[in-house]
């Protein structure tokens, strides 16, 4: 089962950036652990700091044989109509994830533009937010996912 993990702006700095909030581990390191722990999932990973590149990736994967997209849109979560339109447009279901508990932080982080178009949202479990999202897909029976089963 193919799953894409998509990370948005500044998430390339994990391990260096605001360690008290985001931890001291790089995503590349964590991604290797996920691949080892979840061999039934064919995981791929893409990160960009650019809104257009994230939209292009959603379009590329969103009509394919991928079963899901785990998306941490970073700060674009709170601002991007274009990303929310892209998620709304595609067929492959998207699960929103955040490393930090966005609801325990500044008020501007409490609003997600993308949440209404995602299957669900996971926030506040550190990097393990990604694993929780992956477990959703791992546990689904094949007939429960695929085209037309977005919501
Ligand atoms: C984040 C939360 C966002 O508010 C922030 O802009 C990020 C990371 C998280 O994973 O906790 O860049 O998406």
GROMACS .gro file of C-alpha atoms and ligand atoms in nm:
model
  164
    1UNK     CA    1   0.000   0.000   0.000
    2UNK     CA    2   0.160   0.325  -0.116
    3UNK     CA    3   0.149   0.620   0.121
    4UNK     CA    4   0.312   0.961   0.075
    5UNK     CA    5   0.435   1.168   0.367
    6UNK     CA    6   0.432   1.532   0.259
    7UNK     CA    7   0.601   1.799   0.468
    8UNK     CA    8   0.569   2.172   0.414
    9UNK     CA    9   0.777   2.478   0.500
   10UNK     CA   10   1.054   2.471   0.760
   11UNK     CA   11   1.007   2.102   0.833
   12UNK     CA   12   1.342   2.038   0.661
   13UNK     CA   13   1.485   2.204   0.973
   14UNK     CA   14   1.354   1.942   1.216
   15UNK     CA   15   1.630   1.855   1.461
   16UNK     CA   16   1.764   2.212   1.448
   17UNK     CA   17   1.454   2.427   1.468
   18UNK     CA   18   1.287   2.523   1.803
   19UNK     CA   19   1.390   2.193   1.962
   20UNK     CA   20   1.175   2.251   2.271
   21UNK     CA   21   0.867   2.236   2.045
   22UNK     CA   22   0.971   2.006   1.760
   23UNK     CA   23   1.238   1.785   1.918
   24UNK     CA   24   1.596   1.712   1.822
   25UNK     CA   25   1.548   1.447   1.558
   26UNK     CA   26   1.564   1.503   1.183
   27UNK     CA   27   1.270   1.384   0.978
   28UNK     CA   28   1.499   1.177   0.754
   29UNK     CA   29   1.614   0.981   1.061
   30UNK     CA   30   1.256   0.927   1.181
   31UNK     CA   31   1.147   0.830   0.829
   32UNK     CA   32   1.401   0.545   0.825
   33UNK     CA   33   1.249   0.414   1.150
   34UNK     CA   34   0.896   0.433   1.008
   35UNK     CA   35   1.000   0.237   0.699
   36UNK     CA   36   1.152  -0.036   0.917
   37UNK     CA   37   0.857  -0.053   1.156
   38UNK     CA   38   0.584  -0.052   0.892
   39UNK     CA   39   0.708  -0.280   0.615
   40UNK     CA   40   0.355  -0.339   0.483
   41UNK     CA   41   0.339   0.025   0.375
   42UNK     CA   42   0.532   0.150   0.074
   43UNK     CA   43   0.631   0.486   0.217
   44UNK     CA   44   0.765   0.779   0.022
   45UNK     CA   45   0.858   1.123   0.145
   46UNK     CA   46   0.860   1.470  -0.009
   47UNK     CA   47   0.931   1.806   0.154
   48UNK     CA   48   0.914   2.154   0.011
   49UNK     CA   49   0.922   2.508   0.142
   50UNK     CA   50   0.724   2.623  -0.161
   51UNK     CA   51   0.345   2.626  -0.175
   52UNK     CA   52   0.335   2.556  -0.551
   53UNK     CA   53   0.563   2.253  -0.521
   54UNK     CA   54   0.334   2.109  -0.250
   55UNK     CA   55   0.031   2.166  -0.474
   56UNK     CA   56   0.209   2.000  -0.769
   57UNK     CA   57   0.287   1.698  -0.551
   58UNK     CA   58  -0.074   1.673  -0.433
   59UNK     CA   59  -0.187   1.680  -0.799
   60UNK     CA   60   0.073   1.420  -0.902
   61UNK     CA   61  -0.012   1.171  -0.628
   62UNK     CA   62  -0.376   1.264  -0.578
   63UNK     CA   63  -0.511   1.070  -0.879
   64UNK     CA   64  -0.274   0.773  -0.857
   65UNK     CA   65  -0.269   0.432  -0.692
   66UNK     CA   66  -0.147   0.585  -0.363
   67UNK     CA   67  -0.388   0.500  -0.080
   68UNK     CA   68  -0.320   0.805   0.131
   69UNK     CA   69  -0.124   1.122   0.192
   70UNK     CA   70  -0.004   1.223   0.540
   71UNK     CA   71   0.035   1.600   0.520
   72UNK     CA   72   0.204   1.840   0.760
   73UNK     CA   73   0.151   2.171   0.582
   74UNK     CA   74   0.346   2.365   0.847
   75UNK     CA   75   0.247   2.731   0.861
   76UNK     CA   76   0.056   2.702   0.530
   77UNK     CA   77  -0.200   2.506   0.734
   78UNK     CA   78  -0.322   2.832   0.876
   79UNK     CA   79  -0.315   3.045   0.560
   80UNK     CA   80  -0.340   2.853   0.235
   81UNK     CA   81  -0.663   2.856   0.035
   82UNK     CA   82  -0.463   2.709  -0.256
   83UNK     CA   83  -0.356   2.401  -0.059
   84UNK     CA   84  -0.705   2.348   0.077
   85UNK     CA   85  -0.844   2.371  -0.278
   86UNK     CA   86  -0.587   2.113  -0.395
   87UNK     CA   87  -0.682   1.870  -0.117
   88UNK     CA   88  -1.048   1.920  -0.200
   89UNK     CA   89  -0.980   1.851  -0.569
   90UNK     CA   90  -0.787   1.524  -0.542
   91UNK     CA   91  -0.917   1.170  -0.495
   92UNK     CA   92  -0.657   1.025  -0.258
   93UNK     CA   93  -0.748   1.090   0.108
   94UNK     CA   94  -0.528   1.326   0.307
   95UNK     CA   95  -0.467   1.308   0.683
   96UNK     CA   96  -0.348   1.632   0.843
   97UNK     CA   97  -0.072   1.600   1.100
   98UNK     CA   98   0.112   1.837   1.332
   99UNK     CA   99   0.405   1.762   1.557
  100UNK     CA  100   0.305   2.019   1.818
  101UNK     CA  101  -0.038   2.062   1.974
  102UNK     CA  102  -0.143   2.360   1.764
  103UNK     CA  103  -0.441   2.426   1.996
  104UNK     CA  104  -0.208   2.483   2.291
  105UNK     CA  105  -0.012   2.749   2.098
  106UNK     CA  106  -0.080   3.096   1.954
  107UNK     CA  107  -0.439   3.168   1.846
  108UNK     CA  108  -0.340   3.197   1.478
  109UNK     CA  109  -0.243   2.828   1.486
  110UNK     CA  110  -0.590   2.722   1.602
  111UNK     CA  111  -0.737   2.767   1.254
  112UNK     CA  112  -0.664   2.507   0.988
  113UNK     CA  113  -0.761   2.598   0.631
  114UNK     CA  114  -0.704   2.237   0.521
  115UNK     CA  115  -0.882   2.043   0.799
  116UNK     CA  116  -1.232   2.052   0.643
  117UNK     CA  117  -1.100   1.871   0.333
  118UNK     CA  118  -0.891   1.612   0.517
  119UNK     CA  119  -1.004   1.271   0.637
  120UNK     CA  120  -0.899   1.372   0.988
  121UNK     CA  121  -0.636   1.556   1.186
  122UNK     CA  122  -0.371   1.449   1.439
  123UNK     CA  123  -0.185   1.707   1.644
  124UNK     CA  124   0.043   1.715   1.944
  125UNK     CA  125   0.210   1.373   1.962
  126UNK     CA  126   0.551   1.486   1.846
  127UNK     CA  127   0.688   1.293   1.549
  128UNK     CA  128   0.463   1.006   1.655
  129UNK     CA  129   0.172   1.204   1.503
  130UNK     CA  130   0.293   1.066   1.166
  131UNK     CA  131   0.292   0.705   1.291
  132UNK     CA  132  -0.062   0.743   1.429
  133UNK     CA  133  -0.178   0.867   1.089
  134UNK     CA  134  -0.001   0.576   0.914
  135UNK     CA  135  -0.166   0.327   1.148
  136UNK     CA  136  -0.505   0.449   1.026
  137UNK     CA  137  -0.416   0.340   0.672
  138UNK     CA  138  -0.235   0.023   0.784
  139UNK     CA  139  -0.543  -0.104   0.965
  140UNK     CA  140  -0.793  -0.033   0.688
  141UNK     CA  141  -0.916  -0.329   0.488
  142UNK     CA  142  -0.842  -0.292   0.115
  143UNK     CA  143  -1.207  -0.242   0.018
  144UNK     CA  144  -1.242   0.051   0.259
  145UNK     CA  145  -0.997   0.272   0.075
  146UNK     CA  146  -0.933   0.389  -0.273
  147UNK     CA  147  -1.113   0.614  -0.519
  148UNK     CA  148  -1.450   0.738  -0.405
  149UNK     CA  149  -1.387   0.657  -0.040
  150UNK     CA  150  -1.234   0.988   0.055
  151UNK     CA  151  -1.470   1.072   0.337
  152LIG     C1  152   0.339   2.254   1.268
  152LIG     C2  153   0.257   2.360   1.341
  152LIG     C3  154   0.249   2.486   1.258
  152LIG     O1  155   0.173   2.584   1.327
  152LIG     C4  156   0.388   2.541   1.234
  152LIG     O2  157   0.380   2.656   1.152
  152LIG     C5  158   0.480   2.441   1.177
  152LIG     C6  159   0.477   2.305   1.230
  152LIG     C7  160   0.358   2.127   1.356
  152LIG     O3  161   0.394   2.024   1.299
  152LIG     O4  162   0.344   2.133   1.478
  152LIG     O5  163   0.564   2.471   1.093
  152LIG     O6  164   0.269   2.213   1.152
   0.00000   0.00000   0.00000
